[in-house]
GROMACS .gro file of C-alpha atoms in nm:
model
  464
    1MET     CA    1  -1.704 -10.282   1.101
    2SER     CA    2  -1.877 -10.496   1.360
    3GLY     CA    3  -1.675 -10.331   1.632
    4MET     CA    4  -1.820  -9.993   1.535
    5ALA     CA    5  -2.183 -10.091   1.591
    6GLN     CA    6  -2.372 -10.048   1.915
    7GLU     CA    7  -2.474 -10.356   2.107
    8ASP     CA    8  -2.843 -10.308   2.029
    9GLY     CA    9  -2.767 -10.295   1.659
   10SER     CA   10  -2.854  -9.926   1.621
   11SER     CA   11  -2.612  -9.667   1.498
   12SER     CA   12  -2.524  -9.321   1.619
   13ILE     CA   13  -2.293  -9.046   1.512
   14SER     CA   14  -2.053  -9.127   1.795
   15SER     CA   15  -2.036  -9.498   1.707
   16SER     CA   16  -2.032  -9.452   1.331
   17PRO     CA   17  -1.720  -9.417   1.115
   18LEU     CA   18  -1.768  -9.038   1.114
   19HIS     CA   19  -1.545  -8.981   1.417
   20LEU     CA   20  -1.267  -9.177   1.243
   21PHE     CA   21  -1.277  -8.994   0.908
   22SER     CA   22  -0.997  -8.757   1.007
   23LEU     CA   23  -0.772  -9.057   1.063
   24MET     CA   24  -0.842  -9.224   0.730
   25SER     CA   25  -0.710  -9.188   0.380
   26LEU     CA   26  -0.987  -9.106   0.137
   27SER     CA   27  -0.781  -9.158  -0.174
   28PRO     CA   28  -0.930  -9.413  -0.413
   29GLY     CA   29  -0.752  -9.741  -0.456
   30ILE     CA   30  -0.714 -10.084  -0.299
   31GLY     CA   31  -0.856 -10.089   0.053
   32SER     CA   32  -1.030  -9.752   0.016
   33PRO     CA   33  -1.323  -9.693   0.253
   34TYR     CA   34  -1.575  -9.608  -0.023
   35PRO     CA   35  -1.762  -9.941  -0.016
   36TRP     CA   36  -1.860  -9.908   0.349
   37LEU     CA   37  -1.914  -9.533   0.318
   38ARG     CA   38  -2.191  -9.615   0.072
   39GLU     CA   39  -2.349  -9.840   0.334
   40MET     CA   40  -2.384  -9.557   0.587
   41GLU     CA   41  -2.726  -9.448   0.704
   42SER     CA   42  -2.872  -9.164   0.497
   43GLU     CA   43  -2.845  -8.907   0.779
   44GLU     CA   44  -2.479  -8.987   0.844
   45ARG     CA   45  -2.392  -8.990   0.476
   46GLY     CA   46  -2.575  -8.660   0.430
   47LEU     CA   47  -2.380  -8.494   0.708
   48TYR     CA   48  -2.053  -8.625   0.570
   49LEU     CA   49  -2.140  -8.509   0.218
   50ILE     CA   50  -2.213  -8.157   0.343
   51HIS     CA   51  -1.884  -8.148   0.531
   52LEU     CA   52  -1.702  -8.258   0.216
   53LEU     CA   53  -1.890  -8.001   0.005
   54VAL     CA   54  -1.807  -7.714   0.240
   55ALA     CA   55  -1.442  -7.821   0.260
   56CYS     CA   56  -1.424  -7.844  -0.119
   57ALA     CA   57  -1.592  -7.505  -0.162
   58ASN     CA   58  -1.336  -7.356   0.078
   59HIS     CA   59  -1.058  -7.488  -0.147
   60VAL     CA   60  -1.229  -7.351  -0.460
   61ALA     CA   61  -1.279  -7.010  -0.295
   62ALA     CA   62  -0.913  -7.004  -0.193
   63GLY     CA   63  -0.798  -7.103  -0.542
   64ASN     CA   64  -0.647  -7.428  -0.415
   65ILE     CA   65  -0.730  -7.629  -0.727
   66GLU     CA   66  -0.536  -7.943  -0.634
   67ASN     CA   67  -0.716  -7.992  -0.302
   68ALA     CA   68  -1.047  -7.894  -0.459
   69ASN     CA   69  -0.998  -8.162  -0.723
   70ILE     CA   70  -0.930  -8.423  -0.453
   71GLY     CA   71  -1.245  -8.310  -0.274
   72LEU     CA   72  -1.457  -8.341  -0.586
   73GLU     CA   73  -1.326  -8.691  -0.642
   74GLN     CA   74  -1.418  -8.790  -0.287
   75ILE     CA   75  -1.768  -8.645  -0.314
   76ASN     CA   76  -1.835  -8.811  -0.649
   77HIS     CA   77  -1.795  -9.154  -0.486
   78LEU     CA   78  -2.095  -9.076  -0.264
   79ALA     CA   79  -2.305  -8.831  -0.469
   80SER     CA   80  -2.574  -8.952  -0.709
   81ALA     CA   81  -2.826  -8.762  -0.921
   82ASP     CA   82  -3.080  -9.038  -0.857
   83GLY     CA   83  -3.002  -9.111  -0.491
   84ASP     CA   84  -3.147  -8.963  -0.172
   85THR     CA   85  -3.186  -8.590  -0.112
   86MET     CA   86  -2.830  -8.515  -0.003
   87GLN     CA   87  -2.676  -8.738  -0.269
   88ARG     CA   88  -2.868  -8.547  -0.536
   89ILE     CA   89  -2.778  -8.208  -0.391
   90ALA     CA   90  -2.412  -8.309  -0.372
   91ALA     CA   91  -2.416  -8.411  -0.739
   92TYR     CA   92  -2.533  -8.067  -0.852
   93PHE     CA   93  -2.314  -7.869  -0.612
   94THR     CA   94  -2.004  -8.057  -0.725
   95GLU     CA   95  -2.097  -7.987  -1.087
   96ALA     CA   96  -2.128  -7.618  -0.999
   97LEU     CA   97  -1.795  -7.608  -0.816
   98ALA     CA   98  -1.626  -7.792  -1.103
   99ASN     CA   99  -1.770  -7.539  -1.350
  100ARG     CA  100  -1.629  -7.254  -1.144
  101MET     CA  101  -1.286  -7.419  -1.147
  102LEU     CA  102  -1.303  -7.475  -1.524
  103LYS     CA  103  -1.374  -7.105  -1.580
  104GLY     CA  104  -1.014  -7.048  -1.475
  105TRP     CA  105  -0.923  -7.196  -1.814
  106PRO     CA  106  -1.155  -7.007  -2.054
  107GLY     CA  107  -1.041  -7.199  -2.361
  108LEU     CA  108  -1.107  -7.536  -2.198
  109TYR     CA  109  -1.441  -7.421  -2.053
  110LYS     CA  110  -1.566  -7.283  -2.386
  111ALA     CA  111  -1.453  -7.594  -2.575
  112ILE     CA  112  -1.641  -7.824  -2.337
  113ASN     CA  113  -1.957  -7.615  -2.365
  114SER     CA  114  -1.928  -7.518  -2.733
  115THR     CA  115  -2.190  -7.767  -2.855
  116LYS     CA  116  -2.438  -7.709  -2.573
  117ILE     CA  117  -2.783  -7.629  -2.711
  118THR     CA  118  -3.034  -7.430  -2.508
  119SER     CA  119  -3.387  -7.514  -2.619
  120VAL     CA  120  -3.670  -7.270  -2.550
  121SER     CA  121  -3.919  -7.558  -2.551
  122GLU     CA  122  -3.717  -7.745  -2.286
  123ASP     CA  123  -3.700  -7.433  -2.070
  124ILE     CA  124  -4.079  -7.395  -2.086
  125LEU     CA  125  -4.125  -7.768  -2.026
  126VAL     CA  126  -3.917  -7.775  -1.708
  127LYS     CA  127  -4.098  -7.471  -1.566
  128ARG     CA  128  -4.426  -7.646  -1.639
  129LEU     CA  129  -4.300  -7.956  -1.459
  130PHE     CA  130  -4.205  -7.740  -1.160
  131PHE     CA  131  -4.559  -7.599  -1.168
  132ASP     CA  132  -4.700  -7.952  -1.170
  133LEU     CA  133  -4.471  -8.113  -0.910
  134CYS     CA  134  -4.451  -7.834  -0.650
  135PRO     CA  135  -4.727  -7.600  -0.528
  136PHE     CA  136  -4.520  -7.280  -0.517
  137LEU     CA  137  -4.624  -7.134  -0.853
  138ARG     CA  138  -4.986  -7.241  -0.804
  139LEU     CA  139  -4.991  -7.058  -0.471
  140SER     CA  140  -4.825  -6.751  -0.619
  141TYR     CA  141  -5.071  -6.735  -0.910
  142LEU     CA  142  -5.372  -6.790  -0.684
  143ILE     CA  143  -5.272  -6.523  -0.430
  144THR     CA  144  -5.175  -6.279  -0.708
  145ASN     CA  145  -5.503  -6.330  -0.893
  146GLN     CA  146  -5.709  -6.288  -0.575
  147ALA     CA  147  -5.531  -5.960  -0.502
  148ILE     CA  148  -5.598  -5.842  -0.859
  149LEU     CA  149  -5.967  -5.936  -0.838
  150GLU     CA  150  -6.006  -5.741  -0.515
  151ALA     CA  151  -5.814  -5.437  -0.643
  152MET     CA  152  -6.008  -5.428  -0.971
  153GLU     CA  153  -6.356  -5.457  -0.822
  154GLY     CA  154  -6.589  -5.232  -1.021
  155GLU     CA  155  -6.327  -5.146  -1.286
  156LYS     CA  156  -6.448  -5.167  -1.646
  157MET     CA  157  -6.109  -5.152  -1.819
  158VAL     CA  158  -5.824  -5.354  -1.670
  159HIS     CA  159  -5.465  -5.374  -1.793
  160ILE     CA  160  -5.223  -5.634  -1.651
  161ILE     CA  161  -4.850  -5.627  -1.720
  162ASP     CA  162  -4.684  -5.968  -1.678
  163LEU     CA  163  -4.309  -5.919  -1.636
  164CYS     CA  164  -4.231  -6.281  -1.729
  165SER     CA  165  -4.507  -6.414  -1.948
  166SER     CA  166  -4.457  -6.786  -2.008
  167GLU     CA  167  -4.732  -6.973  -1.819
  168PRO     CA  168  -5.091  -6.924  -1.945
  169ALA     CA  169  -5.246  -7.109  -1.647
  170GLN     CA  170  -5.236  -6.800  -1.423
  171TRP     CA  171  -5.428  -6.577  -1.661
  172MET     CA  172  -5.669  -6.848  -1.776
  173ASN     CA  173  -5.776  -6.881  -1.413
  174LEU     CA  174  -5.812  -6.504  -1.384
  175LEU     CA  175  -6.027  -6.492  -1.699
  176GLN     CA  176  -6.254  -6.755  -1.546
  177SER     CA  177  -6.281  -6.554  -1.224
  178PHE     CA  178  -6.360  -6.232  -1.409
  179SER     CA  179  -6.630  -6.412  -1.608
  180THR     CA  180  -6.827  -6.480  -1.288
  181ARG     CA  181  -6.801  -6.125  -1.151
  182PRO     CA  182  -7.147  -5.999  -1.046
  183GLU     CA  183  -7.107  -5.674  -1.241
  184GLY     CA  184  -6.980  -5.864  -1.544
  185PRO     CA  185  -6.624  -5.902  -1.675
  186PRO     CA  186  -6.410  -5.599  -1.754
  187HIS     CA  187  -6.241  -5.532  -2.085
  188LEU     CA  188  -5.911  -5.704  -2.011
  189ARG     CA  189  -5.576  -5.636  -2.172
  190ILE     CA  190  -5.264  -5.833  -2.078
  191THR     CA  191  -4.919  -5.717  -2.180
  192GLY     CA  192  -4.686  -6.015  -2.172
  193ILE     CA  193  -4.309  -5.964  -2.159
  194HIS     CA  194  -4.071  -6.242  -2.262
  195GLN     CA  195  -3.753  -6.242  -2.466
  196GLN     CA  196  -3.872  -6.533  -2.685
  197LYS     CA  197  -4.131  -6.437  -2.946
  198GLU     CA  198  -4.257  -6.795  -2.988
  199VAL     CA  199  -4.339  -6.817  -2.616
  200LEU     CA  200  -4.554  -6.505  -2.644
  201GLU     CA  201  -4.725  -6.645  -2.951
  202GLN     CA  202  -4.829  -6.954  -2.757
  203MET     CA  203  -4.949  -6.735  -2.469
  204ALA     CA  204  -5.161  -6.527  -2.707
  205LEU     CA  205  -5.313  -6.835  -2.868
  206ARG     CA  206  -5.414  -6.998  -2.539
  207LEU     CA  207  -5.549  -6.682  -2.378
  208ASN     CA  208  -5.742  -6.563  -2.683
  209GLU     CA  209  -5.908  -6.904  -2.709
  210GLU     CA  210  -6.010  -6.896  -2.342
  211ALA     CA  211  -6.138  -6.538  -2.359
  212GLU     CA  212  -6.345  -6.622  -2.666
  213ARG     CA  213  -6.488  -6.928  -2.493
  214LEU     CA  214  -6.587  -6.717  -2.191
  215ASP     CA  215  -6.708  -6.426  -2.408
  216ILE     CA  216  -6.476  -6.175  -2.239
  217PRO     CA  217  -6.347  -5.872  -2.433
  218PHE     CA  218  -5.973  -5.936  -2.437
  219GLN     CA  219  -5.646  -5.823  -2.596
  220PHE     CA  220  -5.298  -5.967  -2.561
  221ASN     CA  221  -5.009  -5.728  -2.618
  222PRO     CA  222  -4.682  -5.922  -2.669
  223VAL     CA  223  -4.353  -5.749  -2.589
  224ALA     CA  224  -4.052  -5.952  -2.702
  225SER     CA  225  -3.783  -5.807  -2.477
  226ARG     CA  226  -3.563  -5.880  -2.180
  227LEU     CA  227  -3.678  -5.701  -1.870
  228ASP     CA  228  -3.355  -5.502  -1.845
  229ASN     CA  229  -3.412  -5.364  -2.198
  230LEU     CA  230  -3.780  -5.284  -2.148
  231GLU     CA  231  -3.907  -4.961  -2.305
  232ILE     CA  232  -4.208  -4.798  -2.145
  233GLU     CA  233  -4.367  -4.717  -2.482
  234ALA     CA  234  -4.395  -5.090  -2.560
  235LEU     CA  235  -4.632  -5.137  -2.266
  236ARG     CA  236  -4.899  -4.924  -2.438
  237HIS     CA  237  -5.065  -4.822  -2.116
  238LYS     CA  238  -5.370  -4.607  -2.180
  239SER     CA  239  -5.543  -4.352  -1.962
  240GLY     CA  240  -5.861  -4.486  -1.810
  241GLU     CA  241  -5.720  -4.835  -1.760
  242ALA     CA  242  -5.679  -4.971  -1.408
  243LEU     CA  243  -5.331  -5.120  -1.404
  244ALA     CA  244  -5.195  -5.425  -1.221
  245ILE     CA  245  -4.840  -5.562  -1.252
  246SER     CA  246  -4.736  -5.922  -1.183
  247SER     CA  247  -4.374  -6.021  -1.126
  248VAL     CA  248  -4.310  -6.389  -1.051
  249LEU     CA  249  -3.946  -6.481  -0.976
  250GLN     CA  250  -3.820  -6.214  -1.212
  251LEU     CA  251  -3.699  -5.891  -1.048
  252HIS     CA  252  -3.385  -6.047  -0.894
  253THR     CA  253  -3.230  -6.093  -1.239
  254LEU     CA  254  -3.190  -5.714  -1.265
  255LEU     CA  255  -2.939  -5.712  -0.980
  256ALA     CA  256  -2.674  -5.861  -1.209
  257PHE     CA  257  -2.619  -5.518  -1.361
  258ASP     CA  258  -2.528  -5.349  -1.036
  259ASP     CA  259  -2.198  -5.502  -0.922
  260GLU     CA  260  -1.980  -5.481  -1.232
  261ASN     CA  261  -1.747  -5.238  -1.058
  262LYS     CA  262  -1.755  -5.403  -0.718
  263LYS     CA  263  -1.479  -5.626  -0.587
  264SER     CA  264  -1.536  -5.949  -0.400
  265PRO     CA  265  -1.391  -5.953  -0.046
  266PRO     CA  266  -1.141  -6.219   0.054
  267SER     CA  267  -1.312  -6.553   0.105
  268LYS     CA  268  -1.361  -6.660   0.464
  269GLN     CA  269  -1.306  -7.022   0.554
  270VAL     CA  270  -1.594  -7.210   0.713
  271LEU     CA  271  -1.532  -7.457   0.993
  272MET     CA  272  -1.770  -7.746   1.067
  273ASN     CA  273  -1.840  -7.858   1.424
  274SER     CA  274  -2.191  -8.009   1.422
  275LYS     CA  275  -2.267  -8.367   1.508
  276THR     CA  276  -2.589  -8.406   1.306
  277LEU     CA  277  -2.708  -8.299   0.964
  278GLY     CA  278  -2.995  -8.097   1.112
  279ASP     CA  279  -2.761  -7.914   1.352
  280PHE     CA  280  -2.524  -7.837   1.068
  281LEU     CA  281  -2.794  -7.685   0.847
  282LYS     CA  282  -2.951  -7.489   1.133
  283LYS     CA  283  -2.642  -7.385   1.327
  284ASP     CA  284  -2.313  -7.407   1.141
  285ILE     CA  285  -2.437  -7.260   0.814
  286THR     CA  286  -2.620  -6.971   0.981
  287ASN     CA  287  -2.369  -6.896   1.258
  288ALA     CA  288  -2.024  -7.015   1.154
  289PHE     CA  289  -2.017  -6.778   0.862
  290SER     CA  290  -2.060  -6.404   0.891
  291PRO     CA  291  -2.212  -6.261   0.570
  292SER     CA  292  -2.036  -5.976   0.400
  293PRO     CA  293  -2.167  -5.635   0.509
  294ASP     CA  294  -2.292  -5.560   0.158
  295SER     CA  295  -2.498  -5.876   0.137
  296THR     CA  296  -2.687  -5.803   0.459
  297SER     CA  297  -2.724  -5.428   0.422
  298SER     CA  298  -3.071  -5.293   0.358
  299SER     CA  299  -2.977  -4.928   0.398
  300PRO     CA  300  -3.136  -4.679   0.159
  301LEU     CA  301  -2.790  -4.593   0.025
  302SER     CA  302  -2.707  -4.952  -0.071
  303MET     CA  303  -3.051  -5.000  -0.224
  304ALA     CA  304  -3.023  -4.675  -0.422
  305ASN     CA  305  -2.696  -4.800  -0.570
  306SER     CA  306  -2.892  -5.069  -0.759
  307ALA     CA  307  -2.924  -4.845  -1.064
  308LYS     CA  308  -3.079  -5.083  -1.316
  309MET     CA  309  -3.327  -5.218  -1.062
  310MET     CA  310  -3.430  -4.871  -0.947
  311ASN     CA  311  -3.467  -4.749  -1.306
  312ILE     CA  312  -3.711  -5.031  -1.385
  313LEU     CA  313  -3.903  -4.985  -1.059
  314ASN     CA  314  -3.923  -4.609  -1.116
  315THR     CA  315  -4.052  -4.673  -1.470
  316LEU     CA  316  -4.325  -4.901  -1.335
  317TRP     CA  317  -4.409  -4.645  -1.066
  318THR     CA  318  -4.471  -4.375  -1.327
  319LEU     CA  319  -4.751  -4.594  -1.469
  320SER     CA  320  -4.943  -4.550  -1.139
  321PRO     CA  321  -5.044  -4.914  -1.090
  322LYS     CA  322  -5.331  -4.981  -0.853
  323LEU     CA  323  -5.150  -5.302  -0.765
  324MET     CA  324  -4.816  -5.473  -0.817
  325VAL     CA  325  -4.766  -5.826  -0.680
  326VAL     CA  326  -4.408  -5.951  -0.644
  327THR     CA  327  -4.310  -6.314  -0.585
  328GLU     CA  328  -3.944  -6.386  -0.509
  329GLN     CA  329  -3.730  -6.662  -0.361
  330GLU     CA  330  -3.686  -6.605   0.014
  331SER     CA  331  -3.311  -6.650   0.041
  332ASN     CA  332  -2.991  -6.454   0.005
  333HIS     CA  333  -2.792  -6.583  -0.292
  334ASN     CA  334  -2.649  -6.245  -0.386
  335GLY     CA  335  -2.352  -6.217  -0.151
  336PHE     CA  336  -2.011  -6.120  -0.283
  337SER     CA  337  -1.844  -6.414  -0.110
  338LEU     CA  338  -1.856  -6.754  -0.279
  339MET     CA  339  -1.874  -6.932   0.057
  340GLU     CA  340  -2.171  -6.723   0.165
  341ARG     CA  341  -2.357  -6.814  -0.152
  342VAL     CA  342  -2.264  -7.183  -0.124
  343LEU     CA  343  -2.391  -7.207   0.234
  344GLN     CA  344  -2.713  -7.015   0.175
  345ALA     CA  345  -2.780  -7.217  -0.140
  346LEU     CA  346  -2.729  -7.541   0.053
  347ILE     CA  347  -3.004  -7.443   0.298
  348PHE     CA  348  -3.245  -7.328   0.027
  349TYR     CA  349  -3.201  -7.611  -0.221
  350ALA     CA  350  -3.187  -7.880   0.049
  351ALA     CA  351  -3.546  -7.779   0.129
  352LEU     CA  352  -3.650  -7.776  -0.238
  353PHE     CA  353  -3.497  -8.118  -0.306
  354ASP     CA  354  -3.662  -8.247   0.011
  355CYS     CA  355  -4.001  -8.127  -0.116
  356LEU     CA  356  -3.965  -8.351  -0.419
  357GLU     CA  357  -3.824  -8.637  -0.211
  358SER     CA  358  -4.141  -8.636  -0.001
  359THR     CA  359  -4.388  -8.640  -0.291
  360VAL     CA  360  -4.225  -8.774  -0.610
  361PRO     CA  361  -4.059  -9.117  -0.666
  362ARG     CA  362  -3.681  -9.106  -0.702
  363ALA     CA  363  -3.696  -9.275  -1.042
  364SER     CA  364  -3.935  -9.010  -1.183
  365LEU     CA  365  -3.795  -8.859  -1.504
  366GLU     CA  366  -4.001  -8.546  -1.443
  367ARG     CA  367  -3.840  -8.500  -1.104
  368GLN     CA  368  -3.492  -8.552  -1.248
  369LYS     CA  369  -3.560  -8.290  -1.518
  370VAL     CA  370  -3.670  -8.031  -1.261
  371GLU     CA  371  -3.369  -8.104  -1.042
  372LYS     CA  372  -3.119  -8.094  -1.328
  373MET     CA  373  -3.261  -7.834  -1.566
  374LEU     CA  374  -3.407  -7.592  -1.310
  375PHE     CA  375  -3.254  -7.634  -0.964
  376GLY     CA  376  -2.920  -7.759  -1.098
  377GLU     CA  377  -2.884  -7.471  -1.344
  378GLU     CA  378  -2.973  -7.218  -1.073
  379ILE     CA  379  -2.715  -7.370  -0.836
  380LYS     CA  380  -2.457  -7.358  -1.114
  381ASN     CA  381  -2.532  -6.992  -1.184
  382ILE     CA  382  -2.514  -6.895  -0.815
  383ILE     CA  383  -2.181  -7.072  -0.758
  384ALA     CA  384  -1.995  -7.079  -1.090
  385CYS     CA  385  -2.079  -6.737  -1.233
  386GLU     CA  386  -1.991  -6.376  -1.158
  387GLY     CA  387  -2.077  -6.035  -1.301
  388LEU     CA  388  -2.351  -6.006  -1.562
  389GLU     CA  389  -2.345  -6.382  -1.614
  390ARG     CA  390  -2.467  -6.441  -1.257
  391ARG     CA  391  -2.837  -6.364  -1.293
  392VAL     CA  392  -2.972  -6.587  -1.015
  393ARG     CA  393  -2.947  -6.330  -0.735
  394HIS     CA  394  -3.222  -6.416  -0.491
  395GLU     CA  395  -3.270  -6.178  -0.199
  396LYS     CA  396  -3.496  -6.182   0.105
  397LEU     CA  397  -3.825  -5.999   0.151
  398GLU     CA  398  -3.675  -5.734   0.380
  399LYS     CA  399  -3.457  -5.610   0.095
  400TRP     CA  400  -3.746  -5.602  -0.151
  401VAL     CA  401  -3.952  -5.401   0.100
  402THR     CA  402  -3.677  -5.138   0.130
  403ARG     CA  403  -3.617  -5.128  -0.243
  404LEU     CA  404  -3.983  -5.093  -0.340
  405GLU     CA  405  -4.048  -4.827  -0.078
  406LEU     CA  406  -3.750  -4.627  -0.207
  407ALA     CA  407  -3.903  -4.645  -0.556
  408GLY     CA  408  -4.224  -4.486  -0.428
  409PHE     CA  409  -4.442  -4.792  -0.371
  410GLY     CA  410  -4.662  -4.841  -0.067
  411ARG     CA  411  -4.738  -5.181   0.076
  412VAL     CA  412  -5.080  -5.338   0.021
  413HIS     CA  413  -5.175  -5.605   0.272
  414LEU     CA  414  -5.269  -5.931   0.106
  415SER     CA  415  -5.618  -6.031   0.213
  416TYR     CA  416  -5.724  -6.313   0.441
  417ASN     CA  417  -5.932  -6.450   0.151
  418GLY     CA  418  -5.622  -6.508  -0.058
  419LEU     CA  419  -5.448  -6.689   0.227
  420LEU     CA  420  -5.759  -6.899   0.289
  421LEU     CA  421  -5.785  -7.000  -0.077
  422ALA     CA  422  -5.416  -7.093  -0.080
  423THR     CA  423  -5.457  -7.304   0.234
  424ARG     CA  424  -5.749  -7.488   0.075
  425LEU     CA  425  -5.541  -7.552  -0.236
  426LEU     CA  426  -5.272  -7.719  -0.025
  427GLN     CA  427  -5.534  -7.931   0.149
  428ASN     CA  428  -5.712  -8.031  -0.172
  429TYR     CA  429  -5.389  -8.139  -0.341
  430GLY     CA  430  -5.267  -8.323  -0.032
  431TYR     CA  431  -4.952  -8.111  -0.008
  432ASP     CA  432  -4.831  -8.212   0.339
  433GLY     CA  433  -4.531  -8.034   0.485
  434TYR     CA  434  -4.598  -7.698   0.318
  435LYS     CA  435  -4.682  -7.400   0.538
  436MET     CA  436  -4.775  -7.037   0.481
  437LYS     CA  437  -4.699  -6.751   0.716
  438GLU     CA  438  -4.839  -6.399   0.714
  439GLU     CA  439  -4.570  -6.138   0.777
  440ASN     CA  440  -4.675  -5.774   0.792
  441GLY     CA  441  -4.931  -5.816   0.515
  442CYS     CA  442  -4.705  -6.038   0.300
  443VAL     CA  443  -4.714  -6.416   0.261
  444VAL     CA  444  -4.414  -6.645   0.304
  445ILE     CA  445  -4.439  -7.002   0.172
  446CYS     CA  446  -4.234  -7.258   0.365
  447TRP     CA  447  -4.135  -7.622   0.342
  448GLN     CA  448  -4.167  -7.741   0.702
  449ASN     CA  449  -4.026  -7.432   0.879
  450GLN     CA  450  -3.784  -7.323   0.604
  451PRO     CA  451  -3.901  -7.009   0.419
  452LEU     CA  452  -3.869  -7.053   0.042
  453TYR     CA  453  -4.083  -6.792  -0.138
  454SER     CA  454  -4.235  -6.456  -0.048
  455ILE     CA  455  -4.535  -6.279  -0.200
  456SER     CA  456  -4.588  -5.907  -0.142
  457ALA     CA  457  -4.832  -5.653  -0.286
  458TRP     CA  458  -4.773  -5.287  -0.362
  459LYS     CA  459  -4.930  -4.977  -0.513
  460SER     CA  460  -4.795  -4.654  -0.653
  461ILE     CA  461  -4.795  -4.368  -0.403
  462ARG     CA  462  -4.813  -4.014  -0.536
  463TYR     CA  463  -4.642  -3.742  -0.336
  464SER     CA  464  -4.766  -3.384  -0.337
   0.00000   0.00000   0.00000
């Protein structure tokens, strides 16, 4: 090892063991290189882990189970759910790839997962931890509420439809804002949609208590339903009410219903040529792989083929909302090709894991829960699942713009006030590294320069 170090004691990619990896056996056993691989600098180990992950994903996509298994074994010697950013990412991506392989043996896969218990309380807890540890939901709620306040100025009866009603903090803040309105608060009705009745019961309890405390006339209308099964009658929209709709990280789940009859194209192998981790993420992942035509198409025809999505959007349009605010992940995880989804997910989740690395101690149990129960489960769904089971189908803002315009919505520019309030929130909480960009009246939230979430506002347009 001493012969591989530079004279000044520093290390570089060219003098590190990386350039010798192709000459070495990575099979475990006596004399295996794993001990000194673990001693590599974080940047070098991260680059090597990504190369191993992409190579392993290529084997999984090609159905080469034997080589994929060898790859997983190699990665597991370096990955760690409580290590640095890339070690943690590698741990969850290998779990996802292994799950996809296991699905080839349905009996084995079902037996392994037969005793798995999904707790509603744990699901709510991890989303609350995400709210606490990262500013994304706070920013979304703040910008959404500011847009609603501006759109509802002077309105005496306001109805809000929340397409995924699980976090009372957003509407408690809106109640407080309405209570200080110069003309007095409106009569406010919130229709909350969630498939778990007990979640809606908790929402009703918290919001009714806050409205009573603030002396605001208020009603909560719970709708226990999945969004894809939503019936318009359950929304109980009344004439004379000014309507706003809030959708936070929800609409993309409807896309699962639109590719049941589509076939995945042959997987394309990805080659790695970069010398640094940063180059790999910026160059190889974005340029070495050409996305499938379907995944990049924003043509009206391809958008119109999203039947379930368009049915729901058309239903919401018929309600004539004064405002609809949509928050979605700013990434493309809905490609047909497994490799496309793996590479795009690596970029997106590397930024999310890095957010937590910069602000939360590695030993934090809260951080580990968010990474495992939220990010890890999303990664698993993107990589291991297909068809209706694959509900994590994030798409970029440009596609949502086309889709919403086709459904008859017109864009509403988010105000400078909302952006200013969001900027102050970041400053007050000491959230360094987060940035917000205005794009054609929409807001994109970034970690460093990597876009992660988009917020756009819309209204129903009536045609004569």
